[in-house]
PDB file of C-alpha atoms in Angstrom:
ATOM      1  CA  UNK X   1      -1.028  16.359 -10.613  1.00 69.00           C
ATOM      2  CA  UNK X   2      -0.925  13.215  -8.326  1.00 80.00           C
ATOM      3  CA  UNK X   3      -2.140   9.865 -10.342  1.00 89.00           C
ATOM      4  CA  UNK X   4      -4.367   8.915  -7.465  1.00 93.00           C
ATOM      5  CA  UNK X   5      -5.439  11.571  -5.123  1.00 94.00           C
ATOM      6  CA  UNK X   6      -7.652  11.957  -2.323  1.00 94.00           C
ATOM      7  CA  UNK X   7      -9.008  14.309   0.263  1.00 90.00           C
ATOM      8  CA  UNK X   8      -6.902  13.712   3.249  1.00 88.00           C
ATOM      9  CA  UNK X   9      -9.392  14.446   5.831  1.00 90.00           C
ATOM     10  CA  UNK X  10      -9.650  14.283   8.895  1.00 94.00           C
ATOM     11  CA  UNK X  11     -13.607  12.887   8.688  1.00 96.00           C
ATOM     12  CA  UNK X  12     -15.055  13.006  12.286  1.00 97.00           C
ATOM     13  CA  UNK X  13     -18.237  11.467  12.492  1.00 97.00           C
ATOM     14  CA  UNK X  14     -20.550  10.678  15.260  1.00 98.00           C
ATOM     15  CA  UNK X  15     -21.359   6.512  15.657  1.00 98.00           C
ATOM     16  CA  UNK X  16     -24.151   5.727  12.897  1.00 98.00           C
ATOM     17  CA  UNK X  17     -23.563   8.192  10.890  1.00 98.00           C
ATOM     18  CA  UNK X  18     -22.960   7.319   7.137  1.00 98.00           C
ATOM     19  CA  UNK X  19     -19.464   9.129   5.167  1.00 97.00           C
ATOM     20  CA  UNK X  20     -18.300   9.127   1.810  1.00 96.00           C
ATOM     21  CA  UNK X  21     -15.047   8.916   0.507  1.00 94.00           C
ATOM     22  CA  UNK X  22     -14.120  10.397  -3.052  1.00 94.00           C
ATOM     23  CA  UNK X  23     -11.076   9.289  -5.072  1.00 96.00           C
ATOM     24  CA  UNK X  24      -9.955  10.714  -8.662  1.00 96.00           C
ATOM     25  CA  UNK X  25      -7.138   8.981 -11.010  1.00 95.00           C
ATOM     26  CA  UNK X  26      -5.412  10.480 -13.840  1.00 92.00           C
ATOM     27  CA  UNK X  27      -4.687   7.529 -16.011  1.00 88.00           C
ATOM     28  CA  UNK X  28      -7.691   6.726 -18.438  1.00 85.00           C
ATOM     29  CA  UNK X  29      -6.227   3.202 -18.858  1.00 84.00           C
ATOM     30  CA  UNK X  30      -6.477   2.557 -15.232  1.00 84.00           C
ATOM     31  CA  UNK X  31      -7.811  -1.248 -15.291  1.00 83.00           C
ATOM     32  CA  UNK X  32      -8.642  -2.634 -11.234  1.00 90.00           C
ATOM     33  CA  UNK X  33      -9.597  -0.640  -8.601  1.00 93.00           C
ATOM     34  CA  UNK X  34      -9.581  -0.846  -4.539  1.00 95.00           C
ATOM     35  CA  UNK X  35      -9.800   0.116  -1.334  1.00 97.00           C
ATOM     36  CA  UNK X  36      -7.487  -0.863   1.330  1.00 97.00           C
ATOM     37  CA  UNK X  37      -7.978   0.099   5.138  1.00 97.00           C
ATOM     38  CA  UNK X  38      -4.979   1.035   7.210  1.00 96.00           C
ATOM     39  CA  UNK X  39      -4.890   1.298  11.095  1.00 95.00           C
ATOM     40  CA  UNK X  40      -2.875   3.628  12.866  1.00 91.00           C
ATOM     41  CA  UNK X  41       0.860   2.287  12.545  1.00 85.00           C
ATOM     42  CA  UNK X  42      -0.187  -0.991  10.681  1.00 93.00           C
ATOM     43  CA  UNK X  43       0.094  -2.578   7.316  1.00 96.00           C
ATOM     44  CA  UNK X  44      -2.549  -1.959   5.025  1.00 96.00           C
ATOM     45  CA  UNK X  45      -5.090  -4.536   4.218  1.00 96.00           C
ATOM     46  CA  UNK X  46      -7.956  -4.918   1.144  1.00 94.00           C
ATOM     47  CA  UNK X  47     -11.280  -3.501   2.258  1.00 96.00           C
ATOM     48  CA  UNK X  48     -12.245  -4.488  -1.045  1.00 95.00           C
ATOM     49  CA  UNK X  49     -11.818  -4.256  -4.663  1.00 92.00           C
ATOM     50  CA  UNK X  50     -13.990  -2.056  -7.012  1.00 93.00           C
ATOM     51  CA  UNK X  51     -16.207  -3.443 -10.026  1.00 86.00           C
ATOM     52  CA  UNK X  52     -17.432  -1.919 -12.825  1.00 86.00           C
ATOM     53  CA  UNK X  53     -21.250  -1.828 -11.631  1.00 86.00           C
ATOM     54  CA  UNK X  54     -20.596  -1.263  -8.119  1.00 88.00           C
ATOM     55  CA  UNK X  55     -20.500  -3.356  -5.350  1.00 93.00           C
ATOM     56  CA  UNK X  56     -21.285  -3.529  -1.422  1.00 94.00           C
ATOM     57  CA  UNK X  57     -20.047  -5.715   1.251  1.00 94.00           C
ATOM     58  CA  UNK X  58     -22.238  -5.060   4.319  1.00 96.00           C
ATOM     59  CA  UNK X  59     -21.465  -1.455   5.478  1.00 98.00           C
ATOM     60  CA  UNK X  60     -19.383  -0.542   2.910  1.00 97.00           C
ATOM     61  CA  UNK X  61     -20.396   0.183  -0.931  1.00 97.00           C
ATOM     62  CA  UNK X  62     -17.922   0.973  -3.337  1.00 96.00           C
ATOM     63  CA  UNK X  63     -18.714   3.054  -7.013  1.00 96.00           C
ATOM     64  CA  UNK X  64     -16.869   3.252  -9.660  1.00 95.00           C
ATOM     65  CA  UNK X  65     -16.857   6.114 -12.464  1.00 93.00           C
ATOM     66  CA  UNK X  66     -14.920   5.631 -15.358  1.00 92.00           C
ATOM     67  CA  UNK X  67     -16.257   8.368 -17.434  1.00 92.00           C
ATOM     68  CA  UNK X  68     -15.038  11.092 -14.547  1.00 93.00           C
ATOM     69  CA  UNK X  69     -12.346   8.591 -13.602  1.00 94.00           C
ATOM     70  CA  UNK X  70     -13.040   8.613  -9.597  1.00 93.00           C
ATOM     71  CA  UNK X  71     -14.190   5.743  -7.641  1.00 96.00           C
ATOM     72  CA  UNK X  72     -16.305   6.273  -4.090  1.00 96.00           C
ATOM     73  CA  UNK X  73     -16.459   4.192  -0.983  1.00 97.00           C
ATOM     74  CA  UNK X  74     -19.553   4.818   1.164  1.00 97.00           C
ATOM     75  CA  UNK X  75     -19.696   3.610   4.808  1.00 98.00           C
ATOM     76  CA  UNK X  76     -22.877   3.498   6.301  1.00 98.00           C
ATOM     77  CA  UNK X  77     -24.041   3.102  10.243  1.00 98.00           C
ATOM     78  CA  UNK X  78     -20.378   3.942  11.450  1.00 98.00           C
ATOM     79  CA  UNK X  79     -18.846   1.859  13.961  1.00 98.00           C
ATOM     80  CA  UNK X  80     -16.072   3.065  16.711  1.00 98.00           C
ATOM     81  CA  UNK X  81     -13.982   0.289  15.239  1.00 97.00           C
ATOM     82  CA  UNK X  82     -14.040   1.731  11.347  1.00 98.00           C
ATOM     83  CA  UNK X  83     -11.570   4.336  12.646  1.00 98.00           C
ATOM     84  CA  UNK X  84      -8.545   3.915  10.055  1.00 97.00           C
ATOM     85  CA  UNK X  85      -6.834   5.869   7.256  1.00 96.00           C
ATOM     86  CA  UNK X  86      -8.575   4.686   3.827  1.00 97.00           C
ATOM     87  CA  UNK X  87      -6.402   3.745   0.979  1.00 96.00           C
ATOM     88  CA  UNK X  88      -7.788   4.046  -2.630  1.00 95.00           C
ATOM     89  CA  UNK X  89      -5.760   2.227  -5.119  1.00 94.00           C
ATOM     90  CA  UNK X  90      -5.513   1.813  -8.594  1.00 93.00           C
ATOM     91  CA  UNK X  91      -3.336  -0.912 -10.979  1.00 90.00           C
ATOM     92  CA  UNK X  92      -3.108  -0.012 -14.564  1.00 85.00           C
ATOM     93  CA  UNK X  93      -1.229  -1.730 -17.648  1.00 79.00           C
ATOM     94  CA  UNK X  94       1.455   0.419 -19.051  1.00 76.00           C
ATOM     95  CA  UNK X  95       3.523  -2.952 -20.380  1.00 74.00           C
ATOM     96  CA  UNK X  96       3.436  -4.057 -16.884  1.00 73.00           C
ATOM     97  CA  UNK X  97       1.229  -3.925 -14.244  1.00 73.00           C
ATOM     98  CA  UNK X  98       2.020  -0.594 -12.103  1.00 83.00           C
ATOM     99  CA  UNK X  99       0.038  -0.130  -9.037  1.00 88.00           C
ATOM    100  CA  UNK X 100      -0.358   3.121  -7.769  1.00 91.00           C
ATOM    101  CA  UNK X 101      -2.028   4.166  -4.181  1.00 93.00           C
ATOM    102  CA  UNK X 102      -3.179   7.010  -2.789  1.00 93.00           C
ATOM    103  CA  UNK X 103      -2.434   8.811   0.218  1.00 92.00           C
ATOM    104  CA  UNK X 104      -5.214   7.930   2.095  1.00 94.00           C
ATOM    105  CA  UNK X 105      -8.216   9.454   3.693  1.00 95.00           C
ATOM    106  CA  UNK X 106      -8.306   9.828   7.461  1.00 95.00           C
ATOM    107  CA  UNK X 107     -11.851   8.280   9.209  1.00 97.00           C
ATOM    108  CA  UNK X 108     -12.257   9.126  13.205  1.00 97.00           C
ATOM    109  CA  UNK X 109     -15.831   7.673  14.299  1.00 98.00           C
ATOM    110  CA  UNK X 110     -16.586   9.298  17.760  1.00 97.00           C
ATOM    111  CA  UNK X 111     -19.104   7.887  20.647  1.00 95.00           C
TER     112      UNK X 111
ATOM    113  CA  UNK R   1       2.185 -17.146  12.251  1.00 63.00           C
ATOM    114  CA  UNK R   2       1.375 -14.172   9.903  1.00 73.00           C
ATOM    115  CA  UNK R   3       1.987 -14.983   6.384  1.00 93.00           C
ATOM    116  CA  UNK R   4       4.609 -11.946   5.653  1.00 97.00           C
ATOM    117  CA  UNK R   5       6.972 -10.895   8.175  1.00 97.00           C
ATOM    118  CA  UNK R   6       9.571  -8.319   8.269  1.00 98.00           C
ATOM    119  CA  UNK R   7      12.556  -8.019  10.535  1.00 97.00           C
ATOM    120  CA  UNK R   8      13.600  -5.804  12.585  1.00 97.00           C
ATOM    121  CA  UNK R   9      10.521  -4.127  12.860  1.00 97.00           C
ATOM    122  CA  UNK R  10      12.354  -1.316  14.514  1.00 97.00           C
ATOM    123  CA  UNK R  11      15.604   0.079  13.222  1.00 97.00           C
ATOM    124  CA  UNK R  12      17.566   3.140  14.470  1.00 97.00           C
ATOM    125  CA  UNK R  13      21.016   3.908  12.316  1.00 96.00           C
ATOM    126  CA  UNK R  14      23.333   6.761  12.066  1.00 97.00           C
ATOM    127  CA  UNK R  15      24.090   8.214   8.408  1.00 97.00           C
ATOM    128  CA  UNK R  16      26.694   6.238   6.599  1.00 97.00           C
ATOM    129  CA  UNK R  17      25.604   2.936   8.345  1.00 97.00           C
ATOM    130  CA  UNK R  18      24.476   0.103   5.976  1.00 96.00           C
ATOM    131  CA  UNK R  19      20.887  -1.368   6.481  1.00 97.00           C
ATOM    132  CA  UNK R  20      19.207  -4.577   5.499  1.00 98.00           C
ATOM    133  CA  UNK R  21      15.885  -5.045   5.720  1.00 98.00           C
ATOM    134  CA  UNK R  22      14.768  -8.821   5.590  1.00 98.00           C
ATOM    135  CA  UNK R  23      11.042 -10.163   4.264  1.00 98.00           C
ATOM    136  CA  UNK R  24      10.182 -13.750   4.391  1.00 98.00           C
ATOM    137  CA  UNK R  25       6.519 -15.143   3.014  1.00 97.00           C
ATOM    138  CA  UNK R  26       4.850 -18.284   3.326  1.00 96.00           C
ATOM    139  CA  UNK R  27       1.844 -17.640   0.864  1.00 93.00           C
ATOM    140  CA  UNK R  28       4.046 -19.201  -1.909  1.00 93.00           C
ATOM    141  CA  UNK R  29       3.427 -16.167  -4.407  1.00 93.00           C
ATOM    142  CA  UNK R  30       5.693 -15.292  -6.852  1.00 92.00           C
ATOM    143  CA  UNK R  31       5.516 -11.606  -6.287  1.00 93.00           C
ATOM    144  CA  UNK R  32       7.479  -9.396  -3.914  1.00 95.00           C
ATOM    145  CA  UNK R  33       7.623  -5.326  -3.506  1.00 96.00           C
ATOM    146  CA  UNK R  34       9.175  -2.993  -1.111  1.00 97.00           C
ATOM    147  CA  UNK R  35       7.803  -0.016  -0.664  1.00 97.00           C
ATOM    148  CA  UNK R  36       7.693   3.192   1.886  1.00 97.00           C
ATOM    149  CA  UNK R  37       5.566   5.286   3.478  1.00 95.00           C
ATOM    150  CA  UNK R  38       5.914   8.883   4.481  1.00 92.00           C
ATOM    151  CA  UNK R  39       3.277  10.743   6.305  1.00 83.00           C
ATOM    152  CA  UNK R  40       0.681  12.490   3.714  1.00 78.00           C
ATOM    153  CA  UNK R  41       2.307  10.393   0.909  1.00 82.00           C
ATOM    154  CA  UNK R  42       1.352   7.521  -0.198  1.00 83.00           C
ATOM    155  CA  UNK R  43       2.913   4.400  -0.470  1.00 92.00           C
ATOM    156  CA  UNK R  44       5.987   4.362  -3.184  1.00 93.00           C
ATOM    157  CA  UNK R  45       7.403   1.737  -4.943  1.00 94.00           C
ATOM    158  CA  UNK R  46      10.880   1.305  -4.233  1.00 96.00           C
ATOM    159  CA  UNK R  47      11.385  -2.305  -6.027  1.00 96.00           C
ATOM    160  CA  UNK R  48       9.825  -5.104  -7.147  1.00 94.00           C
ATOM    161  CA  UNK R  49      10.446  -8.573  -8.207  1.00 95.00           C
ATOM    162  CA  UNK R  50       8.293 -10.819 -10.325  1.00 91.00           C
ATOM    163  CA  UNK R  51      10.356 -14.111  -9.640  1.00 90.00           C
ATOM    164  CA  UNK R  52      13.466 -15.089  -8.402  1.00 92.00           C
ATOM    165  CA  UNK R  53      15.008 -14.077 -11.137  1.00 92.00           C
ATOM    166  CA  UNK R  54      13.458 -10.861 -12.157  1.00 93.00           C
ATOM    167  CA  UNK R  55      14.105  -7.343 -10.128  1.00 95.00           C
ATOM    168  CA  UNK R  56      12.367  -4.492 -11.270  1.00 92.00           C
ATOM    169  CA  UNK R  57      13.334  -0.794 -10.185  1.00 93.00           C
ATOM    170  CA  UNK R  58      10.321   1.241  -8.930  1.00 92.00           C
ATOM    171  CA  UNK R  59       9.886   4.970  -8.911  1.00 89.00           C
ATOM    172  CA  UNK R  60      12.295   5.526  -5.797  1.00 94.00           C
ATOM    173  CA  UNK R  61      15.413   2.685  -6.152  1.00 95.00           C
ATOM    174  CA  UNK R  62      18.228   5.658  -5.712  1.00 95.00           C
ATOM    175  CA  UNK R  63      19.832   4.760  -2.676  1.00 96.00           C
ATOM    176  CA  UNK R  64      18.178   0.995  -2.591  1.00 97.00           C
ATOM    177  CA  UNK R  65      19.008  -2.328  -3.453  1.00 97.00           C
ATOM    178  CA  UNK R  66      17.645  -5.335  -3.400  1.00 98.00           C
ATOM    179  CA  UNK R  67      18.434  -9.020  -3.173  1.00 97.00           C
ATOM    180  CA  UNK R  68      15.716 -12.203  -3.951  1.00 97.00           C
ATOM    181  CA  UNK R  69      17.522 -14.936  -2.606  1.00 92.00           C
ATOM    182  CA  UNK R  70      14.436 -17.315  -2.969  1.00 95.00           C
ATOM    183  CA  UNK R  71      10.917 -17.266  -3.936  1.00 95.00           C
ATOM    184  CA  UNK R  72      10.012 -16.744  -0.207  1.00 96.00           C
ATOM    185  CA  UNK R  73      12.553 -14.193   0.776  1.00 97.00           C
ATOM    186  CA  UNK R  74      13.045 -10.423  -0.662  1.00 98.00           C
ATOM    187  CA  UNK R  75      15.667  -8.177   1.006  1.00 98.00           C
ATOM    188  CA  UNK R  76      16.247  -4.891   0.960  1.00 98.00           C
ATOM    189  CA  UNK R  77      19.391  -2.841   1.419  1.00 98.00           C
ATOM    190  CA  UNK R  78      20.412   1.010   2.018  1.00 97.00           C
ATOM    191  CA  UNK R  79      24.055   0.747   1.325  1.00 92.00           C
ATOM    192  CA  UNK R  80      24.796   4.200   2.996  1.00 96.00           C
ATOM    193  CA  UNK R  81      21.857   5.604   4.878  1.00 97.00           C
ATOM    194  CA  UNK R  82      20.819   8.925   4.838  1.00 97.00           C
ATOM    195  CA  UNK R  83      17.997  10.788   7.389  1.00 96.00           C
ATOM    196  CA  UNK R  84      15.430  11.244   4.446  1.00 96.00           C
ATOM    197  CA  UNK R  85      15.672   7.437   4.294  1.00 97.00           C
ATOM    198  CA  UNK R  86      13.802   8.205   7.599  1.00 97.00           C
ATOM    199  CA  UNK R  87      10.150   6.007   6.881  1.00 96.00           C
ATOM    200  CA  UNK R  88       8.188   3.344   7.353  1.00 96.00           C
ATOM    201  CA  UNK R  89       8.906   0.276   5.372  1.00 98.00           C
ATOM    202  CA  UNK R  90       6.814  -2.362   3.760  1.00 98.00           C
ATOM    203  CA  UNK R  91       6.695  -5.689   1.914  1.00 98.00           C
ATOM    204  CA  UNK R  92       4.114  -7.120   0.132  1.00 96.00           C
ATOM    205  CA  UNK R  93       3.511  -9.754  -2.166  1.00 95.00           C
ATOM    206  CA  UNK R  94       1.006 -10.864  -4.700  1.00 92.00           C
ATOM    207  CA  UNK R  95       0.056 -13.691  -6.887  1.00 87.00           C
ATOM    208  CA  UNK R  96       0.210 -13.086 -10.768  1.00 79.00           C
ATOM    209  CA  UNK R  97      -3.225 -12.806 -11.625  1.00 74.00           C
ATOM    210  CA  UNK R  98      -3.540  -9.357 -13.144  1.00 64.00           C
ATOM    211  CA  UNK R  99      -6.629  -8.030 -10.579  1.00 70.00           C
ATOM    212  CA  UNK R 100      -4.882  -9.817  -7.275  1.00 80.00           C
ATOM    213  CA  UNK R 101      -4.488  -7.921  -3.730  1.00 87.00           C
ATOM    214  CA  UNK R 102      -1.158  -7.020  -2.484  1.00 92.00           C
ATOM    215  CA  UNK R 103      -0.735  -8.659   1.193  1.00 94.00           C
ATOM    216  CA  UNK R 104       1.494  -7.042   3.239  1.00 97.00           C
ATOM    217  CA  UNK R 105       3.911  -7.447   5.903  1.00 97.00           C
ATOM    218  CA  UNK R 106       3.568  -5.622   9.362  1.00 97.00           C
ATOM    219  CA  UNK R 107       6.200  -2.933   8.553  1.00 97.00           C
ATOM    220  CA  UNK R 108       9.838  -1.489   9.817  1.00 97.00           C
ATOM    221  CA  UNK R 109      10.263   1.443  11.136  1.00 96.00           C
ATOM    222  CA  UNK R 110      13.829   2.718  10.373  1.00 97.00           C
ATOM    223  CA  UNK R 111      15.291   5.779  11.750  1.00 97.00           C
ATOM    224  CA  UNK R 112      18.557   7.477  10.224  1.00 97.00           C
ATOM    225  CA  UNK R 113      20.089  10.463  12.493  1.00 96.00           C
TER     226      UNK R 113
END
């Protein structure tokens, strides 16, 4: 079983619409959490990390779960430009930091 | 000028050849990785280093190596270069607090035939 895994998509939804992305982890001693947007050939970059009670940035809310170990990014009122492959990562402490991401869940927002 | 930059950013090699991949940061963090990507997989850890000083084997080193030569710069080598070495490479660093974000370089695309 994969430490971090996620549904690999692809999600094709219409402009406005609202999707929601699922992500499970393995490792109960799993300790920071986030999501990190990649574009098509590009580096990937923090959408945003994860907190305990949840938290939303505009568009975007992120859940966390730590009984069923998953964490959830919703995006609501899709834009064209939120088009990307969406990384869920998570760092734990196993005498070191060890940061593991997933393989990403692919978004295509259509006109 | 972007803060983590990677040369070349395109590479195309023949099997046997030896590779270096170069990364140079200006965000004056401690932290450096090297990872790759492979389509459906996600990113693996090839090495890291926590200070000049300090390299760190990740889950995929066999058939890496790498060389800090300052805080700033982390390079990475393929002494002998094989086609499944065939990926997309990245660098990223990070500052040491424990919940930081990785920021990462724009990527090199190697090619072995």
């Amino acid at each position: 079983r994969k430490e971090v895994e996620q549904d690999p998509g692809p999600f094709n939804v219409p402009e406005g619409a609202t999707v929601a992305f699922n992500c499970t982890y393995s490792n109960s001693a799993s300790q920071s959490f986030f999501w990190y947007r990649q574009d098509c050939r590009k580096e990937p970059k923090l959408l945003m990390s994860v907190y305990s009670s949840g938290n939303e940035d505009g568009r975007f809310t992120a859940q966390l779960n730590r009984a069923s170990q998953y964490i959830s990014l919703l995006i609501r009122d899709s834009k064209l430009s939120d088009s990307a492959t969406y990384l869920c990562v998570v760092k734990l402490y196993t005498g070191g930091f060890k940061t593991i991401f997933g393989a990403g869940t692919r978004l295509f927002v259509k006109a | 000028d972007a803060d983590v930059t990677q040369t070349p950013r395109n590479r195309i090699t023949k099997t046997g050849k030896r590779i270096m991949l170069e990364c140079s940061q200006t965000k004056g963090h401690d932290r450096m990785y090297w990872y790759r990507q492979d389509p459906g997989l996600g990113l693996q850890l090839i090495y890291y280093s926590f200070d000049v000083k300090d390299i760190n084997k990740g889950e995929i080193s066999d058939g890496y190596s790498v060389s800090r030569q300052a805080q700033a710069k982390f390079s990475l080598s393929l002494e002998s270069a094989i086609p499944n070495q065939t990926a997309l490479y990245f660098c990223a660093t990070s500052d040491t607090a424990s919940h930081s974000e990785q920021f990462f370089g724009p990527g090199t695309r190697l090619t072995v035939l």
